[in-house]
mmCIF file with all atom_site columns, C-alpha atoms in Angstrom:
data_model
loop_
_atom_site.group_PDB
_atom_site.id
_atom_site.type_symbol
_atom_site.label_atom_id
_atom_site.label_alt_id
_atom_site.label_comp_id
_atom_site.label_asym_id
_atom_site.label_entity_id
_atom_site.label_seq_id
_atom_site.pdbx_PDB_ins_code
_atom_site.Cartn_x
_atom_site.Cartn_y
_atom_site.Cartn_z
_atom_site.occupancy
_atom_site.B_iso_or_equiv
_atom_site.pdbx_formal_charge
_atom_site.auth_seq_id
_atom_site.auth_comp_id
_atom_site.auth_asym_id
_atom_site.auth_atom_id
_atom_site.pdbx_PDB_model_num
ATOM 1   C CA . MET A 1 1   ? -15.736 14.219  19.456 1.00 84.00 ? 1   MET A CA 1
ATOM 2   C CA . ASP A 1 2   ? -14.349 11.778  17.000 1.00 97.00 ? 2   ASP A CA 1
ATOM 3   C CA . VAL A 1 3   ? -10.510 11.022  16.879 1.00 98.00 ? 3   VAL A CA 1
ATOM 4   C CA . LEU A 1 4   ? -9.019  9.275   13.988 1.00 98.00 ? 4   LEU A CA 1
ATOM 5   C CA . PHE A 1 5   ? -5.563  7.479   14.026 1.00 98.00 ? 5   PHE A CA 1
ATOM 6   C CA . PHE A 1 6   ? -3.249  7.332   11.105 1.00 98.00 ? 6   PHE A CA 1
ATOM 7   C CA . GLY A 1 7   ? 0.046   5.534   11.507 1.00 97.00 ? 7   GLY A CA 1
ATOM 8   C CA . GLY A 1 8   ? 2.765   4.300   9.472  1.00 94.00 ? 8   GLY A CA 1
ATOM 9   C CA . SER A 1 9   ? 6.633   4.131   9.042  1.00 92.00 ? 9   SER A CA 1
ATOM 10  C CA . PHE A 1 10  ? 6.531   7.352   6.722  1.00 94.00 ? 10  PHE A CA 1
ATOM 11  C CA . ASN A 1 11  ? 9.845   6.311   5.612  1.00 90.00 ? 11  ASN A CA 1
ATOM 12  C CA . PRO A 1 12  ? 10.027  8.490   3.707  1.00 91.00 ? 12  PRO A CA 1
ATOM 13  C CA . PRO A 1 13  ? 6.658   10.383  3.858  1.00 94.00 ? 13  PRO A CA 1
ATOM 14  C CA . HIS A 1 14  ? 5.287   11.126  0.261  1.00 94.00 ? 14  HIS A CA 1
ATOM 15  C CA . ARG A 1 15  ? 2.357   12.101  -1.615 1.00 94.00 ? 15  ARG A CA 1
ATOM 16  C CA . GLY A 1 16  ? 0.212   8.925   -1.138 1.00 93.00 ? 16  GLY A CA 1
ATOM 17  C CA . HIS A 1 17  ? 0.257   9.722   2.622  1.00 96.00 ? 17  HIS A CA 1
ATOM 18  C CA . ARG A 1 18  ? -0.788  13.447  1.636  1.00 96.00 ? 18  ARG A CA 1
ATOM 19  C CA . HIS A 1 19  ? -3.585  11.876  -0.253 1.00 95.00 ? 19  HIS A CA 1
ATOM 20  C CA . VAL A 1 20  ? -4.745  9.937   2.586  1.00 97.00 ? 20  VAL A CA 1
ATOM 21  C CA . ILE A 1 21  ? -4.475  13.038  5.021  1.00 97.00 ? 21  ILE A CA 1
ATOM 22  C CA . GLU A 1 22  ? -6.644  15.075  2.460  1.00 97.00 ? 22  GLU A CA 1
ATOM 23  C CA . THR A 1 23  ? -9.039  12.524  1.941  1.00 96.00 ? 23  THR A CA 1
ATOM 24  C CA . ILE A 1 24  ? -9.663  12.071  5.544  1.00 98.00 ? 24  ILE A CA 1
ATOM 25  C CA . SER A 1 25  ? -9.871  15.445  6.514  1.00 97.00 ? 25  SER A CA 1
ATOM 26  C CA . LYS A 1 26  ? -12.706 16.191  3.714  1.00 96.00 ? 26  LYS A CA 1
ATOM 27  C CA . SER A 1 27  ? -14.343 13.002  4.646  1.00 97.00 ? 27  SER A CA 1
ATOM 28  C CA . PHE A 1 28  ? -14.476 13.855  8.492  1.00 98.00 ? 28  PHE A CA 1
ATOM 29  C CA . PRO A 1 29  ? -14.089 17.721  8.653  1.00 97.00 ? 29  PRO A CA 1
ATOM 30  C CA . GLU A 1 30  ? -15.059 17.583  12.445 1.00 97.00 ? 30  GLU A CA 1
ATOM 31  C CA . ALA A 1 31  ? -12.872 15.250  13.688 1.00 98.00 ? 31  ALA A CA 1
ATOM 32  C CA . LEU A 1 32  ? -9.348  15.174  15.115 1.00 98.00 ? 32  LEU A CA 1
ATOM 33  C CA . LEU A 1 33  ? -6.735  13.520  12.829 1.00 98.00 ? 33  LEU A CA 1
ATOM 34  C CA . TYR A 1 34  ? -3.598  12.233  14.502 1.00 98.00 ? 34  TYR A CA 1
ATOM 35  C CA . ILE A 1 35  ? -0.770  11.196  12.278 1.00 98.00 ? 35  ILE A CA 1
ATOM 36  C CA . CYS A 1 36  ? 1.850   8.982   14.002 1.00 98.00 ? 36  CYS A CA 1
ATOM 37  C CA . PRO A 1 37  ? 5.078   8.200   12.261 1.00 97.00 ? 37  PRO A CA 1
ATOM 38  C CA . ASN A 1 38  ? 6.894   5.292   14.022 1.00 93.00 ? 38  ASN A CA 1
ATOM 39  C CA . PHE A 1 39  ? 10.679  4.496   13.977 1.00 89.00 ? 39  PHE A CA 1
ATOM 40  C CA . VAL A 1 40  ? 10.478  0.641   14.510 1.00 79.00 ? 40  VAL A CA 1
ATOM 41  C CA . SER A 1 41  ? 7.497   -1.187  12.802 1.00 76.00 ? 41  SER A CA 1
ATOM 42  C CA . PRO A 1 42  ? 7.161   -4.861  13.792 1.00 73.00 ? 42  PRO A CA 1
ATOM 43  C CA . PHE A 1 43  ? 6.468   -5.585  10.134 1.00 69.00 ? 43  PHE A CA 1
ATOM 44  C CA . LYS A 1 44  ? 9.344   -3.468  8.662  1.00 64.00 ? 44  LYS A CA 1
ATOM 45  C CA . LEU A 1 45  ? 12.327  -4.471  10.777 1.00 56.00 ? 45  LEU A CA 1
ATOM 46  C CA . GLY A 1 46  ? 15.553  -3.596  9.055  1.00 61.00 ? 46  GLY A CA 1
ATOM 47  C CA . GLU A 1 47  ? 13.973  -1.393  6.408  1.00 59.00 ? 47  GLU A CA 1
ATOM 48  C CA . LYS A 1 48  ? 15.314  2.133   7.659  1.00 63.00 ? 48  LYS A CA 1
ATOM 49  C CA . ALA A 1 49  ? 16.592  4.836   5.476  1.00 75.00 ? 49  ALA A CA 1
ATOM 50  C CA . PHE A 1 50  ? 16.441  7.691   8.002  1.00 88.00 ? 50  PHE A CA 1
ATOM 51  C CA . THR A 1 51  ? 16.813  8.246   11.535 1.00 90.00 ? 51  THR A CA 1
ATOM 52  C CA . ALA A 1 52  ? 13.763  8.892   13.873 1.00 93.00 ? 52  ALA A CA 1
ATOM 53  C CA . GLU A 1 53  ? 14.696  12.565  13.907 1.00 95.00 ? 53  GLU A CA 1
ATOM 54  C CA . GLU A 1 54  ? 14.948  12.771  10.135 1.00 95.00 ? 54  GLU A CA 1
ATOM 55  C CA . ILE A 1 55  ? 11.599  10.968  9.701  1.00 95.00 ? 55  ILE A CA 1
ATOM 56  C CA . TRP A 1 56  ? 9.977   13.738  11.976 1.00 97.00 ? 56  TRP A CA 1
ATOM 57  C CA . LYS A 1 57  ? 11.564  16.545  10.135 1.00 97.00 ? 57  LYS A CA 1
ATOM 58  C CA . LEU A 1 58  ? 10.540  14.988  6.663  1.00 96.00 ? 58  LEU A CA 1
ATOM 59  C CA . CYS A 1 59  ? 7.031   14.560  7.782  1.00 98.00 ? 59  CYS A CA 1
ATOM 60  C CA . LEU A 1 60  ? 6.984   18.135  9.148  1.00 98.00 ? 60  LEU A CA 1
ATOM 61  C CA . ALA A 1 61  ? 7.979   19.187  5.535  1.00 97.00 ? 61  ALA A CA 1
ATOM 62  C CA . GLU A 1 62  ? 5.766   17.167  3.539  1.00 97.00 ? 62  GLU A CA 1
ATOM 63  C CA . PHE A 1 63  ? 2.653   17.432  5.724  1.00 98.00 ? 63  PHE A CA 1
ATOM 64  C CA . GLU A 1 64  ? 3.105   21.288  6.512  1.00 96.00 ? 64  GLU A CA 1
ATOM 65  C CA . GLY A 1 65  ? 0.144   22.410  4.485  1.00 95.00 ? 65  GLY A CA 1
ATOM 66  C CA . PHE A 1 66  ? -2.226  20.068  6.128  1.00 97.00 ? 66  PHE A CA 1
ATOM 67  C CA . LEU A 1 67  ? -1.254  20.317  9.696  1.00 98.00 ? 67  LEU A CA 1
ATOM 68  C CA . SER A 1 68  ? -3.513  22.568  12.007 1.00 98.00 ? 68  SER A CA 1
ATOM 69  C CA . ARG A 1 69  ? -5.591  22.296  15.273 1.00 97.00 ? 69  ARG A CA 1
ATOM 70  C CA . LYS A 1 70  ? -7.475  19.397  13.860 1.00 98.00 ? 70  LYS A CA 1
ATOM 71  C CA . VAL A 1 71  ? -4.591  17.707  11.946 1.00 98.00 ? 71  VAL A CA 1
ATOM 72  C CA . ILE A 1 72  ? -1.859  16.813  14.606 1.00 98.00 ? 72  ILE A CA 1
ATOM 73  C CA . LEU A 1 73  ? 1.722   15.319  13.920 1.00 98.00 ? 73  LEU A CA 1
ATOM 74  C CA . TRP A 1 74  ? 1.972   13.166  17.001 1.00 98.00 ? 74  TRP A CA 1
ATOM 75  C CA . ASP A 1 75  ? 5.451   12.101  18.254 1.00 97.00 ? 75  ASP A CA 1
ATOM 76  C CA . LYS A 1 76  ? 4.181   9.195   20.416 1.00 97.00 ? 76  LYS A CA 1
ATOM 77  C CA . GLU A 1 77  ? 5.801   6.343   18.168 1.00 96.00 ? 77  GLU A CA 1
ATOM 78  C CA . ILE A 1 78  ? 8.723   8.136   16.539 1.00 96.00 ? 78  ILE A CA 1
ATOM 79  C CA . LYS A 1 79  ? 10.320  9.094   20.004 1.00 94.00 ? 79  LYS A CA 1
ATOM 80  C CA . GLU A 1 80  ? 10.279  5.266   21.176 1.00 91.00 ? 80  GLU A CA 1
ATOM 81  C CA . PRO A 1 81  ? 13.455  3.424   20.075 1.00 86.00 ? 81  PRO A CA 1
ATOM 82  C CA . THR A 1 82  ? 11.805  -0.029  20.515 1.00 88.00 ? 82  THR A CA 1
ATOM 83  C CA . VAL A 1 83  ? 8.926   -1.497  18.307 1.00 91.00 ? 83  VAL A CA 1
ATOM 84  C CA . SER A 1 84  ? 5.618   0.339   18.411 1.00 92.00 ? 84  SER A CA 1
ATOM 85  C CA . TYR A 1 85  ? 2.426   -1.223  18.483 1.00 95.00 ? 85  TYR A CA 1
ATOM 86  C CA . THR A 1 86  ? -1.046  0.337   17.489 1.00 97.00 ? 86  THR A CA 1
ATOM 87  C CA . ILE A 1 87  ? -2.913  -0.840  20.133 1.00 98.00 ? 87  ILE A CA 1
ATOM 88  C CA . ASP A 1 88  ? -0.532  0.913   22.818 1.00 97.00 ? 88  ASP A CA 1
ATOM 89  C CA . SER A 1 89  ? -1.052  4.101   20.786 1.00 98.00 ? 89  SER A CA 1
ATOM 90  C CA . LEU A 1 90  ? -4.637  3.820   20.822 1.00 98.00 ? 90  LEU A CA 1
ATOM 91  C CA . ASN A 1 91  ? -4.996  3.217   24.351 1.00 98.00 ? 91  ASN A CA 1
ATOM 92  C CA . SER A 1 92  ? -2.798  6.310   24.770 1.00 98.00 ? 92  SER A CA 1
ATOM 93  C CA . LEU A 1 93  ? -4.964  8.416   22.494 1.00 98.00 ? 93  LEU A CA 1
ATOM 94  C CA . GLN A 1 94  ? -8.036  7.300   24.282 1.00 98.00 ? 94  GLN A CA 1
ATOM 95  C CA . SER A 1 95  ? -6.268  8.428   27.419 1.00 98.00 ? 95  SER A CA 1
ATOM 96  C CA . LEU A 1 96  ? -5.891  11.942  25.989 1.00 98.00 ? 96  LEU A CA 1
ATOM 97  C CA . TYR A 1 97  ? -9.406  11.862  24.973 1.00 98.00 ? 97  TYR A CA 1
ATOM 98  C CA . PRO A 1 98  ? -11.541 9.758   27.541 1.00 98.00 ? 98  PRO A CA 1
ATOM 99  C CA . ASP A 1 99  ? -14.935 10.761  26.071 1.00 97.00 ? 99  ASP A CA 1
ATOM 100 C CA . ALA A 1 100 ? -14.075 10.391  22.201 1.00 98.00 ? 100 ALA A CA 1
ATOM 101 C CA . GLN A 1 101 ? -14.651 7.567   19.864 1.00 98.00 ? 101 GLN A CA 1
ATOM 102 C CA . ILE A 1 102 ? -11.345 6.641   18.306 1.00 98.00 ? 102 ILE A CA 1
ATOM 103 C CA . SER A 1 103 ? -11.202 5.090   14.705 1.00 98.00 ? 103 SER A CA 1
ATOM 104 C CA . LEU A 1 104 ? -8.266  3.773   13.019 1.00 98.00 ? 104 LEU A CA 1
ATOM 105 C CA . VAL A 1 105 ? -7.374  4.729   9.345  1.00 98.00 ? 105 VAL A CA 1
ATOM 106 C CA . ILE A 1 106 ? -5.761  1.932   7.433  1.00 98.00 ? 106 ILE A CA 1
ATOM 107 C CA . GLY A 1 107 ? -4.662  1.155   3.541  1.00 95.00 ? 107 GLY A CA 1
ATOM 108 C CA . GLU A 1 108 ? -6.864  -1.398  1.608  1.00 95.00 ? 108 GLU A CA 1
ATOM 109 C CA . ASP A 1 109 ? -3.254  -3.133  1.527  1.00 93.00 ? 109 ASP A CA 1
ATOM 110 C CA . ASN A 1 110 ? -3.512  -3.810  5.282  1.00 95.00 ? 110 ASN A CA 1
ATOM 111 C CA . LEU A 1 111 ? -6.665  -5.533  5.375  1.00 96.00 ? 111 LEU A CA 1
ATOM 112 C CA . ASN A 1 112 ? -6.104  -8.959  4.940  1.00 96.00 ? 112 ASN A CA 1
ATOM 113 C CA . SER A 1 113 ? -2.945  -9.087  7.183  1.00 96.00 ? 113 SER A CA 1
ATOM 114 C CA . PHE A 1 114 ? -4.770  -7.231  9.919  1.00 97.00 ? 114 PHE A CA 1
ATOM 115 C CA . ASP A 1 115 ? -5.405  -10.441 11.907 1.00 97.00 ? 115 ASP A CA 1
ATOM 116 C CA . LYS A 1 116 ? -1.376  -10.414 12.284 1.00 96.00 ? 116 LYS A CA 1
ATOM 117 C CA . TRP A 1 117 ? -1.319  -7.146  14.279 1.00 97.00 ? 117 TRP A CA 1
ATOM 118 C CA . LYS A 1 118 ? -0.733  -7.426  17.974 1.00 96.00 ? 118 LYS A CA 1
ATOM 119 C CA . SER A 1 119 ? -3.790  -7.406  19.941 1.00 98.00 ? 119 SER A CA 1
ATOM 120 C CA . TYR A 1 120 ? -6.135  -6.971  16.854 1.00 98.00 ? 120 TYR A CA 1
ATOM 121 C CA . ILE A 1 121 ? -9.052  -8.146  18.513 1.00 98.00 ? 121 ILE A CA 1
ATOM 122 C CA . ASP A 1 122 ? -8.351  -5.473  21.169 1.00 98.00 ? 122 ASP A CA 1
ATOM 123 C CA . ILE A 1 123 ? -7.849  -2.921  18.524 1.00 98.00 ? 123 ILE A CA 1
ATOM 124 C CA . LEU A 1 124 ? -11.036 -3.607  17.070 1.00 98.00 ? 124 LEU A CA 1
ATOM 125 C CA . LYS A 1 125 ? -12.964 -3.400  20.704 1.00 97.00 ? 125 LYS A CA 1
ATOM 126 C CA . ALA A 1 126 ? -11.192 -0.028  21.085 1.00 97.00 ? 126 ALA A CA 1
ATOM 127 C CA . THR A 1 127 ? -12.371 1.568   17.784 1.00 98.00 ? 127 THR A CA 1
ATOM 128 C CA . LYS A 1 128 ? -15.571 2.966   16.748 1.00 98.00 ? 128 LYS A CA 1
ATOM 129 C CA . GLN A 1 129 ? -14.522 2.265   13.001 1.00 98.00 ? 129 GLN A CA 1
ATOM 130 C CA . ILE A 1 130 ? -11.842 0.882   10.721 1.00 98.00 ? 130 ILE A CA 1
ATOM 131 C CA . ILE A 1 131 ? -11.513 3.362   7.863  1.00 98.00 ? 131 ILE A CA 1
ATOM 132 C CA . VAL A 1 132 ? -10.174 2.016   4.815  1.00 98.00 ? 132 VAL A CA 1
ATOM 133 C CA . VAL A 1 133 ? -8.392  4.047   2.176  1.00 97.00 ? 133 VAL A CA 1
ATOM 134 C CA . ARG A 1 134 ? -8.550  2.553   -1.280 1.00 96.00 ? 134 ARG A CA 1
ATOM 135 C CA . ARG A 1 135 ? -5.244  1.905   -2.708 1.00 94.00 ? 135 ARG A CA 1
ATOM 136 C CA . ASP A 1 136 ? -5.781  -0.771  -5.565 1.00 92.00 ? 136 ASP A CA 1
ATOM 137 C CA . SER A 1 137 ? -9.332  -1.059  -6.152 1.00 96.00 ? 137 SER A CA 1
ATOM 138 C CA . PRO A 1 138 ? -11.112 1.971   -7.791 1.00 96.00 ? 138 PRO A CA 1
ATOM 139 C CA . TYR A 1 139 ? -14.433 3.122   -6.665 1.00 96.00 ? 139 TYR A CA 1
ATOM 140 C CA . PRO A 1 140 ? -17.356 1.541   -7.211 1.00 96.00 ? 140 PRO A CA 1
ATOM 141 C CA . LYS A 1 141 ? -15.315 -1.782  -7.228 1.00 97.00 ? 141 LYS A CA 1
ATOM 142 C CA . GLU A 1 142 ? -16.189 -3.702  -4.188 1.00 96.00 ? 142 GLU A CA 1
ATOM 143 C CA . ILE A 1 143 ? -13.348 -4.637  -1.593 1.00 96.00 ? 143 ILE A CA 1
ATOM 144 C CA . LEU A 1 144 ? -13.735 -7.727  0.065  1.00 95.00 ? 144 LEU A CA 1
ATOM 145 C CA . ILE A 1 145 ? -13.740 -7.449  3.743  1.00 96.00 ? 145 ILE A CA 1
ATOM 146 C CA . PRO A 1 146 ? -11.758 -10.587 5.705  1.00 97.00 ? 146 PRO A CA 1
ATOM 147 C CA . SER A 1 147 ? -14.238 -12.367 7.979  1.00 96.00 ? 147 SER A CA 1
ATOM 148 C CA . PHE A 1 148 ? -12.364 -11.457 11.035 1.00 96.00 ? 148 PHE A CA 1
ATOM 149 C CA . PHE A 1 149 ? -13.553 -7.979  10.569 1.00 97.00 ? 149 PHE A CA 1
ATOM 150 C CA . PRO A 1 150 ? -17.256 -6.851  11.955 1.00 96.00 ? 150 PRO A CA 1
ATOM 151 C CA . LYS A 1 151 ? -18.508 -5.712  8.626  1.00 90.00 ? 151 LYS A CA 1
ATOM 152 C CA . SER A 1 152 ? -20.576 -3.049  10.224 1.00 95.00 ? 152 SER A CA 1
ATOM 153 C CA . GLN A 1 153 ? -17.286 -1.477  11.757 1.00 97.00 ? 153 GLN A CA 1
ATOM 154 C CA . VAL A 1 154 ? -15.648 -1.440  8.352  1.00 98.00 ? 154 VAL A CA 1
ATOM 155 C CA . LEU A 1 155 ? -16.046 1.867   6.362  1.00 98.00 ? 155 LEU A CA 1
ATOM 156 C CA . VAL A 1 156 ? -14.263 1.771   2.996  1.00 98.00 ? 156 VAL A CA 1
ATOM 157 C CA . LEU A 1 157 ? -13.773 5.079   1.394  1.00 97.00 ? 157 LEU A CA 1
ATOM 158 C CA . GLU A 1 158 ? -14.776 6.294   -1.953 1.00 97.00 ? 158 GLU A CA 1
ATOM 159 C CA . ASN A 1 159 ? -11.325 8.050   -2.831 1.00 96.00 ? 159 ASN A CA 1
ATOM 160 C CA . PRO A 1 160 ? -9.743  7.879   -6.296 1.00 95.00 ? 160 PRO A CA 1
ATOM 161 C CA . ILE A 1 161 ? -6.605  5.396   -5.739 1.00 93.00 ? 161 ILE A CA 1
ATOM 162 C CA . LEU A 1 162 ? -3.272  6.694   -5.728 1.00 87.00 ? 162 LEU A CA 1
ATOM 163 C CA . PRO A 1 163 ? -0.981  3.501   -5.295 1.00 78.00 ? 163 PRO A CA 1
ATOM 164 C CA . MET A 1 164 ? 2.585   4.632   -3.958 1.00 84.00 ? 164 MET A CA 1
ATOM 165 C CA . SER A 1 165 ? 4.846   3.322   -1.292 1.00 85.00 ? 165 SER A CA 1
ATOM 166 C CA . SER A 1 166 ? 7.679   4.620   0.588  1.00 85.00 ? 166 SER A CA 1
ATOM 167 C CA . LYS A 1 167 ? 9.741   1.112   -0.294 1.00 82.00 ? 167 LYS A CA 1
ATOM 168 C CA . GLU A 1 168 ? 9.274   1.977   -4.019 1.00 84.00 ? 168 GLU A CA 1
ATOM 169 C CA . ILE A 1 169 ? 10.504  5.764   -3.328 1.00 85.00 ? 169 ILE A CA 1
ATOM 170 C CA . ARG A 1 170 ? 13.528  4.498   -1.394 1.00 79.00 ? 170 ARG A CA 1
ATOM 171 C CA . LYS A 1 171 ? 14.634  2.396   -4.372 1.00 81.00 ? 171 LYS A CA 1
ATOM 172 C CA . MET A 1 172 ? 14.778  5.395   -6.825 1.00 80.00 ? 172 MET A CA 1
ATOM 173 C CA . SER A 1 173 ? 17.683  7.455   -7.581 1.00 75.00 ? 173 SER A CA 1
ATOM 174 C CA . LEU A 1 174 ? 17.621  10.967  -5.934 1.00 68.00 ? 174 LEU A CA 1
ATOM 175 C CA . GLY A 1 175 ? 17.466  12.205  -9.654 1.00 69.00 ? 175 GLY A CA 1
ATOM 176 C CA . ASP A 1 176 ? 14.063  10.900  -9.777 1.00 76.00 ? 176 ASP A CA 1
ATOM 177 C CA . TRP A 1 177 ? 12.863  11.407  -6.251 1.00 74.00 ? 177 TRP A CA 1
ATOM 178 C CA . VAL A 1 178 ? 10.841  14.520  -7.218 1.00 69.00 ? 178 VAL A CA 1
ATOM 179 C CA . GLU A 1 179 ? 7.066   15.556  -7.591 1.00 77.00 ? 179 GLU A CA 1
ATOM 180 C CA . PRO A 1 180 ? 4.768   13.878  -8.030 1.00 81.00 ? 180 PRO A CA 1
ATOM 181 C CA . PHE A 1 181 ? 6.336   11.695  -5.565 1.00 89.00 ? 181 PHE A CA 1
ATOM 182 C CA . VAL A 1 182 ? 7.354   14.189  -2.878 1.00 93.00 ? 182 VAL A CA 1
ATOM 183 C CA . LEU A 1 183 ? 7.213   17.967  -2.182 1.00 93.00 ? 183 LEU A CA 1
ATOM 184 C CA . PRO A 1 184 ? 10.534  19.861  -3.293 1.00 92.00 ? 184 PRO A CA 1
ATOM 185 C CA . LYS A 1 185 ? 11.325  20.884  0.398  1.00 94.00 ? 185 LYS A CA 1
ATOM 186 C CA . THR A 1 186 ? 11.088  17.223  1.326  1.00 93.00 ? 186 THR A CA 1
ATOM 187 C CA . ARG A 1 187 ? 13.627  16.016  -1.260 1.00 91.00 ? 187 ARG A CA 1
ATOM 188 C CA . GLU A 1 188 ? 15.928  18.971  -0.395 1.00 92.00 ? 188 GLU A CA 1
ATOM 189 C CA . LEU A 1 189 ? 15.895  17.625  3.449  1.00 93.00 ? 189 LEU A CA 1
ATOM 190 C CA . ALA A 1 190 ? 16.434  13.916  2.322  1.00 89.00 ? 190 ALA A CA 1
ATOM 191 C CA . VAL A 1 191 ? 19.272  14.955  0.064  1.00 87.00 ? 191 VAL A CA 1
ATOM 192 C CA . ARG A 1 192 ? 20.972  16.709  2.821  1.00 90.00 ? 192 ARG A CA 1
ATOM 193 C CA . PHE A 1 193 ? 20.417  13.563  5.123  1.00 89.00 ? 193 PHE A CA 1
ATOM 194 C CA . LEU A 1 194 ? 21.668  11.038  2.794  1.00 82.00 ? 194 LEU A CA 1
ATOM 195 C CA . ASN A 1 195 ? 24.667  13.093  1.641  1.00 83.00 ? 195 ASN A CA 1
ATOM 196 C CA . GLU A 1 196 ? 25.565  13.544  5.485  1.00 83.00 ? 196 GLU A CA 1
ATOM 197 C CA . LYS A 1 197 ? 25.734  9.794   5.372  1.00 75.00 ? 197 LYS A CA 1
ATOM 198 C CA . GLN A 1 198 ? 27.590  9.827   2.213  1.00 62.00 ? 198 GLN A CA 1
ATOM 199 C CA . GLY A 1 199 ? 25.002  8.175   0.115  1.00 50.00 ? 199 GLY A CA 1
ATOM 200 C CA . ASP A 1 200 ? 23.104  9.326   -3.118 1.00 45.00 ? 200 ASP A CA 1
ATOM 201 C CA . ILE A 1 201 ? 20.647  6.515   -3.630 1.00 46.00 ? 201 ILE A CA 1
ATOM 202 C CA . PHE A 1 202 ? 18.382  4.190   -1.599 1.00 46.00 ? 202 PHE A CA 1
ATOM 203 C CA . LEU A 1 203 ? 19.287  0.530   -1.533 1.00 40.00 ? 203 LEU A CA 1
#
């Protein structure tokens, strides 16, 4: 069995994340895909717009149409109050599936900074593949793989690009925070959460 890990802040979850989930599900229909939102990313300290509970509910709303026995929203990191590290989650996933081969799903924008991740060499040792989803370079344009990656271990997908980031969405007025950025149900939840905080825009 192949098990794929897709982590991130998902703050908020959006169409770009759904694009990744759909792409991976179509490319690896027999694999298990674990979507793992975190609350405290080592690279995004101080970028919170929502609480951990709110992020979890937003992910349930945005990804509802994809979740199944093969596409799992995993609470391993979101329930941790301290910084979450990918290597720890991969090790936990391997414990859940000791006979499985684990692969890591990342965006193209994470390639050049991957050597800054905690224990990145151990991550490479622990994974069958690093699966790269295109975000900036349309197929068939070649994506340069940094030298610290074993090239045979990196798989770059042929997906159409859909550049979108949570940081950009957080800067929008809620009046603009609609499809194609997020699903209506996600926006409704976000409006409620932010109104409870007495805020009507992301800053």
